[in-house]
Amino acid sequence: QVQLVETGGGLVQTGGSLRLSCAASGRTVSMYAMGWFRQAPGKEREFVAAVARNGGYTTYTDSVKGRFTISRDNAKNTVYLQVNSLKPDDTGVYYCAARQTYISSGIYTREDDYNFWGQGTQVTVSS
């Protein structure tokens, strides 16, 4: 099992940046493919970004390409989401998720692909 805790959210104005962190405990994060999702007020939770176990493969939803970057530091047992050029539409609760997999290059974009979830961190972007 793995436990996930997100930090780094906050209030930022349009155009600002944050670095969200997802710290894992219980098992090494290297055993898992990782993803970030978000849920805006009044909307369903949506996929944002994902990274494979080996860190060499990533994918993003179209609305954040070129602005967000997912990365992982297995030595620190932490996954990051760097969010730049923030817009009010980026406002929401950001969740990290983990999926245990034997495939080092596996990458996943669906909620049902993931086994474990953090509690989320709030990102608010003011106009």
MMTF fields as JSON, N, C-alpha, C and O atoms, coordinates in Angstrom:
{
  "mmtfVersion": "1.0.0",
  "mmtfProducer": "UNKNOWN",
  "numBonds": 507,
  "numAtoms": 508,
  "numGroups": 127,
  "numChains": 1,
  "numModels": 1,
  "chainsPerModel": [1],
  "groupsPerChain": [127],
  "chainIdList": ["A"],
  "bondAtomList": [4, 2, 8, 6, 12, 10, 16, 14, 20, 18, 24, 22, 28, 26, 32, 30, 36, 34, 40, 38, 44, 42, 48, 46, 52, 50, 56, 54, 60, 58, 64, 62, 68, 66, 72, 70, 76, 74, 80, 78, 84, 82, 88, 86, 92, 90, 96, 94, 100, 98, 104, 102, 108, 106, 112, 110, 116, 114, 120, 118, 124, 122, 128, 126, 132, 130, 136, 134, 140, 138, 144, 142, 148, 146, 152, 150, 156, 154, 160, 158, 164, 162, 168, 166, 172, 170, 176, 174, 180, 178, 184, 182, 188, 186, 192, 190, 196, 194, 200, 198, 204, 202, 208, 206, 212, 210, 216, 214, 220, 218, 224, 222, 228, 226, 232, 230, 236, 234, 240, 238, 244, 242, 248, 246, 252, 250, 256, 254, 260, 258, 264, 262, 268, 266, 272, 270, 276, 274, 280, 278, 284, 282, 288, 286, 292, 290, 296, 294, 300, 298, 304, 302, 308, 306, 312, 310, 316, 314, 320, 318, 324, 322, 328, 326, 332, 330, 336, 334, 340, 338, 344, 342, 348, 346, 352, 350, 356, 354, 360, 358, 364, 362, 368, 366, 372, 370, 376, 374, 380, 378, 384, 382, 388, 386, 392, 390, 396, 394, 400, 398, 404, 402, 408, 406, 412, 410, 416, 414, 420, 418, 424, 422, 428, 426, 432, 430, 436, 434, 440, 438, 444, 442, 448, 446, 452, 450, 456, 454, 460, 458, 464, 462, 468, 466, 472, 470, 476, 474, 480, 478, 484, 482, 488, 486, 492, 490, 496, 494, 500, 498, 504, 502],
  "bondOrderList": [1, 1, 1, 1, 1, 1, 1, 1, 1, 1, 1, 1, 1, 1, 1, 1, 1, 1, 1, 1, 1, 1, 1, 1, 1, 1, 1, 1, 1, 1, 1, 1, 1, 1, 1, 1, 1, 1, 1, 1, 1, 1, 1, 1, 1, 1, 1, 1, 1, 1, 1, 1, 1, 1, 1, 1, 1, 1, 1, 1, 1, 1, 1, 1, 1, 1, 1, 1, 1, 1, 1, 1, 1, 1, 1, 1, 1, 1, 1, 1, 1, 1, 1, 1, 1, 1, 1, 1, 1, 1, 1, 1, 1, 1, 1, 1, 1, 1, 1, 1, 1, 1, 1, 1, 1, 1, 1, 1, 1, 1, 1, 1, 1, 1, 1, 1, 1, 1, 1, 1, 1, 1, 1, 1, 1, 1],
  "groupList": [{"groupName": "GLN", "atomNameList": ["N", "CA", "C", "O"], "elementList": ["N", "C", "C", "O"], "formalChargeList": [0, 0, 0, 0], "bondAtomList": [1, 0, 2, 1, 3, 2], "bondOrderList": [1, 1, 2], "singleLetterCode": "Q", "chemCompType": "L-PEPTIDE LINKING"}, {"groupName": "VAL", "atomNameList": ["N", "CA", "C", "O"], "elementList": ["N", "C", "C", "O"], "formalChargeList": [0, 0, 0, 0], "bondAtomList": [1, 0, 2, 1, 3, 2], "bondOrderList": [1, 1, 2], "singleLetterCode": "V", "chemCompType": "L-PEPTIDE LINKING"}, {"groupName": "LEU", "atomNameList": ["N", "CA", "C", "O"], "elementList": ["N", "C", "C", "O"], "formalChargeList": [0, 0, 0, 0], "bondAtomList": [1, 0, 2, 1, 3, 2], "bondOrderList": [1, 1, 2], "singleLetterCode": "L", "chemCompType": "L-PEPTIDE LINKING"}, {"groupName": "GLU", "atomNameList": ["N", "CA", "C", "O"], "elementList": ["N", "C", "C", "O"], "formalChargeList": [0, 0, 0, 0], "bondAtomList": [1, 0, 2, 1, 3, 2], "bondOrderList": [1, 1, 2], "singleLetterCode": "E", "chemCompType": "L-PEPTIDE LINKING"}, {"groupName": "THR", "atomNameList": ["N", "CA", "C", "O"], "elementList": ["N", "C", "C", "O"], "formalChargeList": [0, 0, 0, 0], "bondAtomList": [1, 0, 2, 1, 3, 2], "bondOrderList": [1, 1, 2], "singleLetterCode": "T", "chemCompType": "L-PEPTIDE LINKING"}, {"groupName": "GLY", "atomNameList": ["N", "CA", "C", "O"], "elementList": ["N", "C", "C", "O"], "formalChargeList": [0, 0, 0, 0], "bondAtomList": [1, 0, 2, 1, 3, 2], "bondOrderList": [1, 1, 2], "singleLetterCode": "G", "chemCompType": "PEPTIDE LINKING"}, {"groupName": "SER", "atomNameList": ["N", "CA", "C", "O"], "elementList": ["N", "C", "C", "O"], "formalChargeList": [0, 0, 0, 0], "bondAtomList": [1, 0, 2, 1, 3, 2], "bondOrderList": [1, 1, 2], "singleLetterCode": "S", "chemCompType": "L-PEPTIDE LINKING"}, {"groupName": "ARG", "atomNameList": ["N", "CA", "C", "O"], "elementList": ["N", "C", "C", "O"], "formalChargeList": [0, 0, 0, 0], "bondAtomList": [1, 0, 2, 1, 3, 2], "bondOrderList": [1, 1, 2], "singleLetterCode": "R", "chemCompType": "L-PEPTIDE LINKING"}, {"groupName": "CYS", "atomNameList": ["N", "CA", "C", "O"], "elementList": ["N", "C", "C", "O"], "formalChargeList": [0, 0, 0, 0], "bondAtomList": [1, 0, 2, 1, 3, 2], "bondOrderList": [1, 1, 2], "singleLetterCode": "C", "chemCompType": "L-PEPTIDE LINKING"}, {"groupName": "ALA", "atomNameList": ["N", "CA", "C", "O"], "elementList": ["N", "C", "C", "O"], "formalChargeList": [0, 0, 0, 0], "bondAtomList": [1, 0, 2, 1, 3, 2], "bondOrderList": [1, 1, 2], "singleLetterCode": "A", "chemCompType": "L-PEPTIDE LINKING"}, {"groupName": "MET", "atomNameList": ["N", "CA", "C", "O"], "elementList": ["N", "C", "C", "O"], "formalChargeList": [0, 0, 0, 0], "bondAtomList": [1, 0, 2, 1, 3, 2], "bondOrderList": [1, 1, 2], "singleLetterCode": "M", "chemCompType": "L-PEPTIDE LINKING"}, {"groupName": "TYR", "atomNameList": ["N", "CA", "C", "O"], "elementList": ["N", "C", "C", "O"], "formalChargeList": [0, 0, 0, 0], "bondAtomList": [1, 0, 2, 1, 3, 2], "bondOrderList": [1, 1, 2], "singleLetterCode": "Y", "chemCompType": "L-PEPTIDE LINKING"}, {"groupName": "TRP", "atomNameList": ["N", "CA", "C", "O"], "elementList": ["N", "C", "C", "O"], "formalChargeList": [0, 0, 0, 0], "bondAtomList": [1, 0, 2, 1, 3, 2], "bondOrderList": [1, 1, 2], "singleLetterCode": "W", "chemCompType": "L-PEPTIDE LINKING"}, {"groupName": "PHE", "atomNameList": ["N", "CA", "C", "O"], "elementList": ["N", "C", "C", "O"], "formalChargeList": [0, 0, 0, 0], "bondAtomList": [1, 0, 2, 1, 3, 2], "bondOrderList": [1, 1, 2], "singleLetterCode": "F", "chemCompType": "L-PEPTIDE LINKING"}, {"groupName": "PRO", "atomNameList": ["N", "CA", "C", "O"], "elementList": ["N", "C", "C", "O"], "formalChargeList": [0, 0, 0, 0], "bondAtomList": [1, 0, 2, 1, 3, 2], "bondOrderList": [1, 1, 2], "singleLetterCode": "P", "chemCompType": "L-PEPTIDE LINKING"}, {"groupName": "LYS", "atomNameList": ["N", "CA", "C", "O"], "elementList": ["N", "C", "C", "O"], "formalChargeList": [0, 0, 0, 0], "bondAtomList": [1, 0, 2, 1, 3, 2], "bondOrderList": [1, 1, 2], "singleLetterCode": "K", "chemCompType": "L-PEPTIDE LINKING"}, {"groupName": "ASN", "atomNameList": ["N", "CA", "C", "O"], "elementList": ["N", "C", "C", "O"], "formalChargeList": [0, 0, 0, 0], "bondAtomList": [1, 0, 2, 1, 3, 2], "bondOrderList": [1, 1, 2], "singleLetterCode": "N", "chemCompType": "L-PEPTIDE LINKING"}, {"groupName": "ASP", "atomNameList": ["N", "CA", "C", "O"], "elementList": ["N", "C", "C", "O"], "formalChargeList": [0, 0, 0, 0], "bondAtomList": [1, 0, 2, 1, 3, 2], "bondOrderList": [1, 1, 2], "singleLetterCode": "D", "chemCompType": "L-PEPTIDE LINKING"}, {"groupName": "ILE", "atomNameList": ["N", "CA", "C", "O"], "elementList": ["N", "C", "C", "O"], "formalChargeList": [0, 0, 0, 0], "bondAtomList": [1, 0, 2, 1, 3, 2], "bondOrderList": [1, 1, 2], "singleLetterCode": "I", "chemCompType": "L-PEPTIDE LINKING"}],
  "groupTypeList": [0, 1, 0, 2, 1, 3, 4, 5, 5, 5, 2, 1, 0, 4, 5, 5, 6, 2, 7, 2, 6, 8, 9, 9, 6, 5, 7, 4, 1, 6, 10, 11, 9, 10, 5, 12, 13, 7, 0, 9, 14, 5, 15, 3, 7, 3, 13, 1, 9, 9, 1, 9, 7, 16, 5, 5, 11, 4, 4, 11, 4, 17, 6, 1, 15, 5, 7, 13, 4, 18, 6, 7, 17, 16, 9, 15, 16, 4, 1, 11, 2, 0, 1, 16, 6, 2, 15, 14, 17, 17, 4, 5, 1, 11, 11, 8, 9, 9, 7, 0, 4, 11, 18, 6, 6, 5, 18, 11, 4, 7, 3, 17, 17, 11, 16, 13, 12, 5, 0, 5, 4, 0, 1, 4, 1, 6, 6],
  "groupIdList": [1, 2, 3, 4, 5, 6, 7, 8, 9, 10, 11, 12, 13, 14, 15, 16, 17, 18, 19, 20, 21, 22, 23, 24, 25, 26, 27, 28, 29, 30, 31, 32, 33, 34, 35, 36, 37, 38, 39, 40, 41, 42, 43, 44, 45, 46, 47, 48, 49, 50, 51, 52, 53, 54, 55, 56, 57, 58, 59, 60, 61, 62, 63, 64, 65, 66, 67, 68, 69, 70, 71, 72, 73, 74, 75, 76, 77, 78, 79, 80, 81, 82, 83, 84, 85, 86, 87, 88, 89, 90, 91, 92, 93, 94, 95, 96, 97, 98, 99, 100, 101, 102, 103, 104, 105, 106, 107, 108, 109, 110, 111, 112, 113, 114, 115, 116, 117, 118, 119, 120, 121, 122, 123, 124, 125, 126, 127],
  "secStructList": [7, 7, 3, 3, 3, 3, 3, 7, 7, 3, 3, 3, 3, 6, 6, 7, 7, 3, 3, 3, 3, 3, 3, 3, 3, 1, 1, 7, 4, 4, 4, 3, 3, 3, 3, 3, 3, 3, 3, 7, 6, 6, 1, 7, 7, 3, 3, 3, 3, 3, 3, 7, 6, 6, 1, 1, 7, 3, 3, 3, 7, 4, 4, 4, 6, 6, 6, 3, 3, 3, 3, 3, 3, 4, 4, 4, 6, 3, 3, 3, 3, 3, 3, 7, 1, 7, 7, 4, 4, 4, 7, 3, 3, 3, 3, 3, 3, 3, 3, 3, 7, 1, 7, 6, 6, 7, 7, 7, 7, 1, 4, 4, 4, 7, 1, 3, 3, 7, 7, 7, 3, 3, 3, 3, 3, 3, 7],
  "xCoordList": [0.829, 0.0, 0.88, 2.047, 0.294, 0.975, -0.008, -1.192, 0.497, -0.285, 0.259, 1.472, -0.641, -0.27, -0.763, -1.902, 0.104, -0.244, 0.184, 1.366, -0.782, -0.504, -0.28, -0.96, 0.68, 0.935, 1.285, 1.49, 1.353, 1.807, 0.73, 1.042, -0.524, -1.59, -1.663, -1.005, -2.471, -2.623, -3.372, -3.951, -3.351, -4.005, -2.963, -1.946, -3.212, -2.295, -3.102, -4.215, -2.549, -3.239, -2.966, -2.036, -3.773, -3.614, -2.187, -1.63, -1.603, -0.239, 0.793, 1.961, 0.4, 1.32, 1.619, 1.103, 2.475, 2.938, 2.927, 3.023, 2.808, 2.919, 3.618, 3.629, 4.203, 4.691, 3.975, 4.171, 3.148, 2.434, 3.294, 3.979, 3.256, 4.022, 3.09, 2.066, 3.457, 2.736, 3.753, 4.517, 3.766, 4.7, 4.069, 2.935, 4.813, 4.318, 5.008, 6.178, 4.271, 4.82, 4.192, 3.176, 4.796, 4.299, 5.011, 5.474, 5.098, 5.832, 6.56, 6.126, 7.65, 8.374, 7.524, 6.865, 7.549, 6.756, 7.235, 6.501, 8.434, 8.943, 8.146, 8.265, 7.344, 6.503, 5.237, 4.483, 4.992, 3.704, 3.843, 4.744, 2.936, 2.665, 1.84, 1.018, 2.06, 1.444, 0.664, 0.99, -0.37, -1.16, -1.641, -1.662, -2.029, -2.676, -4.039, -4.174, -5.036, -6.384, -6.799, -6.178, -7.85, -8.37, -9.889, -10.477, -10.504, -11.946, -12.27, -12.021, -12.826, -13.23, -14.608, -15.365, -14.945, -16.267, -17.387, -17.411, -18.301, -19.436, -19.149, -20.03, -17.937, -17.573, -17.088, -16.762, -17.046, -16.531, -15.01, -14.373, -14.438, -12.996, -12.461, -13.039, -11.361, -10.805, -9.319, -8.632, -8.844, -7.436, -6.63, -7.078, -5.434, -4.545, -3.225, -2.85, -2.516, -1.193, -0.869, -1.421, 0.031, 0.453, 1.904, 2.408, 2.569, 3.954, 4.119, 3.536, 4.919, 5.19, 6.131, 6.719, 6.267, 7.139, 8.556, 9.17, 9.081, 10.47, 10.67, 11.806, 9.605, 9.698, 9.954, 9.954, 10.172, 10.51, 9.333, 9.513, 8.141, 6.943, 5.919, 5.606, 5.398, 4.386, 3.295, 3.499, 2.136, 1.057, 0.227, 0.202, -0.457, -1.208, -2.533, -2.663, -3.509, -4.733, -4.444, -3.559, -5.191, -4.88, -4.849, -4.032, -5.705, -5.83, -4.618, -4.475, -3.74, -2.586, -1.257, -0.207, -1.274, -0.028, 0.744, 0.18, 2.035, 2.883, 2.919, 3.764, 2.027, 1.98, 2.302, 2.919, 1.894, 2.093, 3.16, 3.307, 3.906, 4.923, 4.85, 4.923, 4.706, 4.737, 6.127, 6.734, 6.626, 7.926, 7.927, 7.033, 8.935, 9.037, 10.479, 11.402, 10.658, 11.955, 11.819, 11.401, 12.175, 11.98, 12.844, 12.46, 14.001, 14.86, 14.187, 14.412, 13.361, 12.625, 11.215, 10.469, 10.844, 9.517, 8.419, 7.407, 8.641, 7.752, 7.507, 8.408, 6.274, 5.889, 5.473, 4.853, 5.811, 5.543, 4.657, 4.643, 3.923, 3.234, 3.551, 3.038, 4.395, 4.697, 3.612, 3.394, 2.93, 1.827, 2.189, 2.349, 2.317, 2.716, 1.608, 0.676, 1.731, 0.783, -0.655, -1.494, -0.929, -2.223, -3.351, -3.185, -4.497, -5.716, -6.806, -6.725, -7.823, -8.934, -9.562, -10.03, -9.583, -10.152, -9.336, -9.806, -8.117, -7.307, -7.687, -7.179, -8.554, -8.974, -9.637, -10.454, -9.279, -9.894, -9.049, -7.988, -9.523, -8.779, -7.97, -8.52, -6.674, -5.768, -5.421, -4.989, -5.616, -5.379, -4.253, -4.156, -3.412, -2.482, -2.999, -3.749, -2.59, -3.067, -1.941, -1.03, -2.019, -0.992, -1.621, -2.687, -0.939, -1.365, -0.168, 0.824, -0.258, 0.807, 0.8, -0.247, 1.967, 2.071, 3.451, 4.439, 3.501, 4.771, 5.418, 6.559, 4.704, 5.169, 5.812, 5.121, 7.114, 7.829, 7.447, 7.567, 6.987, 6.613, 5.107, 4.645, 4.339, 2.898, 2.466, 3.035, 1.446, 0.943, -0.577, -1.127, -1.264, -2.698, -3.389, -2.85, -4.602, -5.324, -6.734, -7.4, -7.201, -8.556, -8.556, -7.64, -9.579, -9.701, -9.672, -9.043, -10.354, -10.455, -9.138, -9.024, -8.144, -6.829, -6.055, -5.099, -6.444, -5.65, -6.222, -7.437, -5.319, -5.677, -5.712, -6.488, -4.873, -4.701, -4.775, -4.315, -5.367, -5.591, -5.217, -5.388, -4.698, -4.487, -5.746, -6.783, -5.652, -6.798, -6.992, -8.051, -6.005, -6.124, -5.54, -5.426, -5.173, -4.708, -5.393, -5.506, -5.845, -6.641, -5.749, -4.784, -6.076, -5.452, -6.535, -7.546, -6.32, -7.263, -6.543, -5.543, -7.048, -6.443, -7.411, -8.522, -6.995, -7.828, -7.613, -6.522, -8.651, -8.574, -8.166, -8.051],
  "yCoordList": [-1.179, 0.0, 1.251, 1.212, 2.351, 3.628, 4.702, 4.667, 5.649, 6.797, 8.047, 8.21, 8.928, 10.097, 11.364, 11.422, 12.38, 13.659, 14.768, 14.896, 15.575, 16.692, 17.967, 18.215, 18.771, 20.086, 21.05, 20.634, 22.334, 23.332, 24.19, 25.138, 23.884, 24.703, 26.051, 26.277, 26.934, 28.249, 29.181, 28.769, 30.453, 31.506, 32.236, 32.684, 32.358, 33.029, 33.802, 33.405, 34.897, 35.665, 35.101, 34.318, 35.501, 35.047, 35.283, 36.367, 34.243, 34.312, 33.802, 33.659, 33.525, 33.052, 31.574, 30.886, 31.093, 29.712, 29.11, 29.817, 27.792, 27.023, 25.714, 25.273, 25.09, 23.729, 22.859, 22.998, 21.966, 21.029, 19.794, 19.329, 19.265, 18.082, 16.986, 17.253, 15.765, 14.589, 13.671, 12.996, 13.643, 12.823, 11.474, 11.402, 10.414, 9.061, 8.418, 8.68, 7.582, 6.797, 5.417, 5.195, 4.498, 3.129, 2.21, 1.133, 2.625, 1.929, 2.959, 4.106, 2.553, 3.463, 3.827, 2.973, 5.097, 5.581, 4.996, 5.046, 4.446, 3.857, 2.64, 2.219, 2.066, 0.93, 1.338, 0.475, 2.633, 3.118, 4.083, 4.921, 3.947, 5.04, 6.085, 5.739, 7.368, 8.443, 9.381, 9.546, 9.989, 10.949, 12.086, 11.987, 13.176, 14.308, 14.53, 14.493, 14.759, 15.103, 16.373, 16.764, 17.018, 18.198, 18.223, 17.628, 18.93, 19.086, 20.553, 21.079, 21.201, 22.594, 22.684, 21.714, 23.838, 23.991, 23.701, 24.258, 22.839, 22.515, 21.6, 21.376, 21.06, 20.19, 18.838, 18.678, 17.872, 16.555, 16.569, 17.43, 15.613, 15.496, 15.119, 14.273, 15.746, 15.518, 15.206, 15.608, 14.494, 14.174, 15.418, 16.261, 15.534, 16.655, 16.184, 16.642, 15.28, 14.859, 13.5, 13.109, 12.777, 11.469, 11.224, 11.77, 10.399, 10.029, 8.544, 8.006, 7.883, 6.466, 6.221, 7.155, 4.959, 4.605, 5.113, 5.591, 5.013, 5.395, 6.882, 7.323, 7.66, 9.09, 9.546, 10.749, 8.626, 8.982, 9.23, 9.69, 8.938, 9.088, 9.893, 9.573, 10.94, 11.795, 12.104, 11.99, 12.496, 12.96, 13.98, 13.972, 14.866, 15.961, 16.142, 15.817, 16.661, 17.075, 18.326, 19.11, 18.511, 19.564, 20.956, 21.786, 21.223, 22.567, 23.02, 24.213, 22.094, 22.467, 22.244, 22.56, 21.716, 21.462, 22.761, 23.779, 22.705, 23.878, 24.736, 25.625, 24.5, 25.279, 24.444, 24.946, 23.189, 22.311, 21.273, 20.856, 20.86, 19.831, 18.868, 19.283, 17.585, 16.56, 15.937, 15.718, 15.656, 15.027, 14.185, 14.296, 13.351, 12.53, 12.432, 12.432, 12.349, 12.158, 10.936, 11.036, 9.79, 8.548, 8.485, 7.845, 9.139, 9.156, 9.867, 9.509, 10.873, 11.604, 11.074, 11.574, 10.065, 9.467, 10.509, 10.521, 11.381, 12.512, 12.717, 12.545, 13.088, 13.476, 14.94, 15.388, 15.693, 17.119, 17.47, 16.772, 18.558, 19.176, 20.667, 21.401, 21.108, 22.525, 23.144, 22.713, 24.15, 24.783, 26.243, 27.012, 26.621, 27.954, 28.625, 27.975, 29.937, 30.726, 30.406, 30.161, 30.41, 29.964, 30.89, 32.105, 30.275, 30.956, 30.677, 29.686, 31.533, 31.241, 29.866, 29.245, 29.384, 28.071, 26.927, 25.79, 27.209, 26.195, 25.999, 25.084, 26.826, 26.734, 25.393, 24.912, 24.802, 23.557, 22.834, 23.314, 21.687, 20.819, 19.852, 19.159, 19.807, 18.955, 17.715, 17.81, 16.553, 15.268, 14.519, 14.546, 13.858, 12.916, 11.505, 11.233, 10.614, 9.242, 8.299, 8.685, 7.065, 6.065, 4.778, 4.368, 4.146, 2.841, 1.9, 2.154, 0.833, -0.15, -0.883, -1.321, -1.012, -1.661, -2.281, -1.779, -3.377, -4.02, -3.444, -3.78, -2.582, -2.023, -0.669, 0.278, -0.566, 0.652, 1.831, 2.978, 1.575, 2.643, 2.875, 3.693, 2.192, 2.34, 3.722, 4.285, 4.264, 5.589, 5.556, 4.902, 6.259, 6.077, 7.423, 8.34, 7.534, 8.801, 8.727, 9.756, 7.556, 7.39, 7.246, 6.652, 7.788, 7.647, 6.186, 5.831, 5.342, 3.936, 3.187, 2.048, 3.8, 3.18, 3.206, 2.447, 4.058, 4.314, 3.634, 3.532, 3.173, 2.422, 3.271, 2.987, 4.317, 5.092, 6.572, 7.027, 7.327, 8.756, 9.535, 9.056, 10.76, 11.675, 12.456, 12.261, 13.349, 14.135, 15.416, 16.037, 15.821, 16.985, 18.245, 18.363, 19.183, 20.495, 21.547, 21.386, 22.619, 23.636, 24.612, 25.139, 24.85, 25.885, 26.883, 26.51, 28.139, 29.191, 30.27, 30.823, 30.566, 31.552, 32.72, 32.555, 33.883, 35.069, 35.809, 35.774, 36.474, 37.227, 38.666, 39.45],
  "zCoordList": [0.0, 0.0, 0.0, 0.391, -0.445, -0.453, 0.017, -0.321, 0.794, 1.223, 0.535, 0.406, 0.094, -0.683, 0.012, 0.474, 0.084, 0.677, -0.27, -0.589, -0.723, -1.618, -0.814, 0.181, -1.258, -0.687, -1.809, -2.949, -1.49, -2.434, -3.056, -3.776, -2.798, -3.327, -2.622, -1.607, -3.179, -2.589, -3.502, -4.507, -3.135, -3.901, -4.731, -4.202, -6.025, -6.93, -7.962, -8.31, -8.451, -9.469, -10.858, -11.05, -11.809, -13.184, -13.673, -13.503, -14.285, -14.766, -13.793, -14.156, -12.573, -11.558, -11.68, -12.561, -10.768, -10.794, -9.402, -8.399, -9.362, -8.137, -8.454, -9.603, -7.435, -7.567, -6.555, -5.348, -7.055, -6.21, -5.981, -6.892, -4.765, -4.414, -3.927, -3.298, -4.225, -3.746, -3.096, -3.786, -1.783, -1.031, -0.712, -0.241, -0.973, -0.761, 0.428, 0.704, 1.12, 2.216, 2.196, 1.536, 2.915, 2.966, 1.984, 2.361, 0.744, -0.309, -1.16, -1.262, -1.76, -2.636, -3.847, -4.44, -4.201, -5.32, -6.638, -7.624, -6.688, -7.919, -8.36, -9.51, -7.485, -7.833, -8.575, -9.025, -8.708, -9.191, -10.36, -10.391, -11.316, -12.236, -11.488, -10.64, -11.803, -11.036, -11.947, -13.122, -11.382, -12.125, -11.249, -10.022, -11.91, -11.258, -11.902, -13.125, -11.071, -11.497, -10.776, -9.787, -11.269, -10.585, -10.701, -11.604, -9.759, -9.759, -9.507, -8.423, -10.515, -10.404, -9.76, -9.789, -9.178, -8.568, -9.56, -10.658, -9.178, -10.015, -11.18, -12.011, -11.27, -12.379, -11.873, -10.697, -12.78, -12.452, -12.418, -13.024, -11.706, -11.655, -13.036, -13.719, -13.443, -14.757, -14.681, -13.742, -15.67, -15.794, -16.133, -16.911, -15.547, -15.821, -16.428, -17.508, -15.754, -16.196, -15.613, -14.584, -16.275, -15.791, -16.16, -17.142, -15.367, -15.612, -15.341, -14.4, -16.177, -16.014, -14.845, -14.299, -14.47, -13.352, -13.53, -12.576, -14.747, -14.982, -15.235, -15.404, -15.264, -15.459, -16.876, -17.139, -17.798, -19.163, -20.076, -21.203, -19.619, -20.437, -19.656, -18.509, -20.286, -19.678, -20.683, -21.892, -20.176, -21.028, -20.262, -19.031, -21.001, -20.413, -21.131, -22.311, -20.412, -21.064, -21.895, -21.552, -22.986, -23.943, -23.321, -23.721, -22.368, -21.826, -21.013, -20.747, -20.613, -19.799, -20.514, -19.954, -21.717, -22.442, -22.647, -23.047, -22.37, -22.484, -21.24, -21.137, -20.289, -19.058, -17.816, -16.875, -17.809, -16.654, -16.976, -18.125, -15.948, -16.1, -14.925, -13.768, -15.223, -14.192, -14.165, -15.213, -12.977, -12.825, -11.557, -10.719, -11.434, -10.239, -9.792, -10.606, -8.485, -7.867, -6.972, -5.819, -7.517, -6.777, -5.515, -4.536, -5.529, -4.35, -3.188, -2.031, -3.479, -2.452, -2.262, -1.419, -3.042, -2.953, -3.17, -2.469, -4.154, -4.378, -5.866, -6.687, -6.201, -7.544, -7.512, -6.547, -8.563, -8.611, -9.799, -10.813, -9.653, -10.772, -10.742, -9.897, -11.664, -11.817, -12.674, -13.807, -12.148, -12.859, -13.098, -12.151, -14.37, -14.783, -15.58, -16.056, -15.713, -16.503, -16.13, -16.998, -14.85, -14.354, -14.79, -14.901, -15.031, -15.433, -14.402, -13.676, -14.328, -13.408, -13.634, -12.68, -14.867, -15.153, -14.568, -14.537, -14.102, -13.448, -11.986, -11.337, -11.466, -10.069, -9.786, -10.571, -8.662, -8.252, -7.226, -6.827, -6.807, -5.916, -6.768, -7.624, -6.533, -7.296, -6.484, -5.336, -7.094, -6.455, -7.159, -8.386, -6.391, -6.994, -6.788, -5.851, -7.673, -7.654, -8.069, -8.801, -7.595, -7.863, -8.361, -7.901, -9.313, -9.82, -9.824, -10.508, -9.072, -9.082, -10.411, -10.887, -11.0, -12.295, -12.452, -11.916, -13.192, -13.499, -14.755, -15.072, -15.467, -16.728, -16.458, -16.082, -16.643, -16.296, -17.169, -16.737, -18.392, -19.307, -19.355, -20.152, -18.539, -18.543, -18.082, -17.147, -18.753, -18.424, -18.519, -19.405, -17.611, -17.441, -17.28, -16.661, -17.849, -17.873, -17.299, -17.194, -16.928, -16.415, -14.901, -14.331, -14.248, -12.802, -12.383, -11.386, -13.145, -12.787, -12.946, -12.493, -13.578, -13.702, -12.393, -12.231, -11.465, -10.268, -9.037, -8.866, -8.187, -6.993, -5.728, -4.817, -5.661, -4.44, -4.751, -5.798, -3.816, -3.996, -2.748, -1.627, -2.959, -1.857, -1.544, -2.178, -0.555, -0.113, -0.912, -0.825, -1.681, -2.525, -1.909, -0.689, -2.769, -2.352, -3.216, -4.431, -2.584, -3.264, -4.017, -3.463, -5.281, -6.094, -6.485, -7.08, -6.152, -6.49, -7.285, -6.827, -8.469, -9.354, -9.49, -9.993, -9.049, -9.104, -10.416, -10.985, -10.889, -12.129, -11.876, -12.818]
}
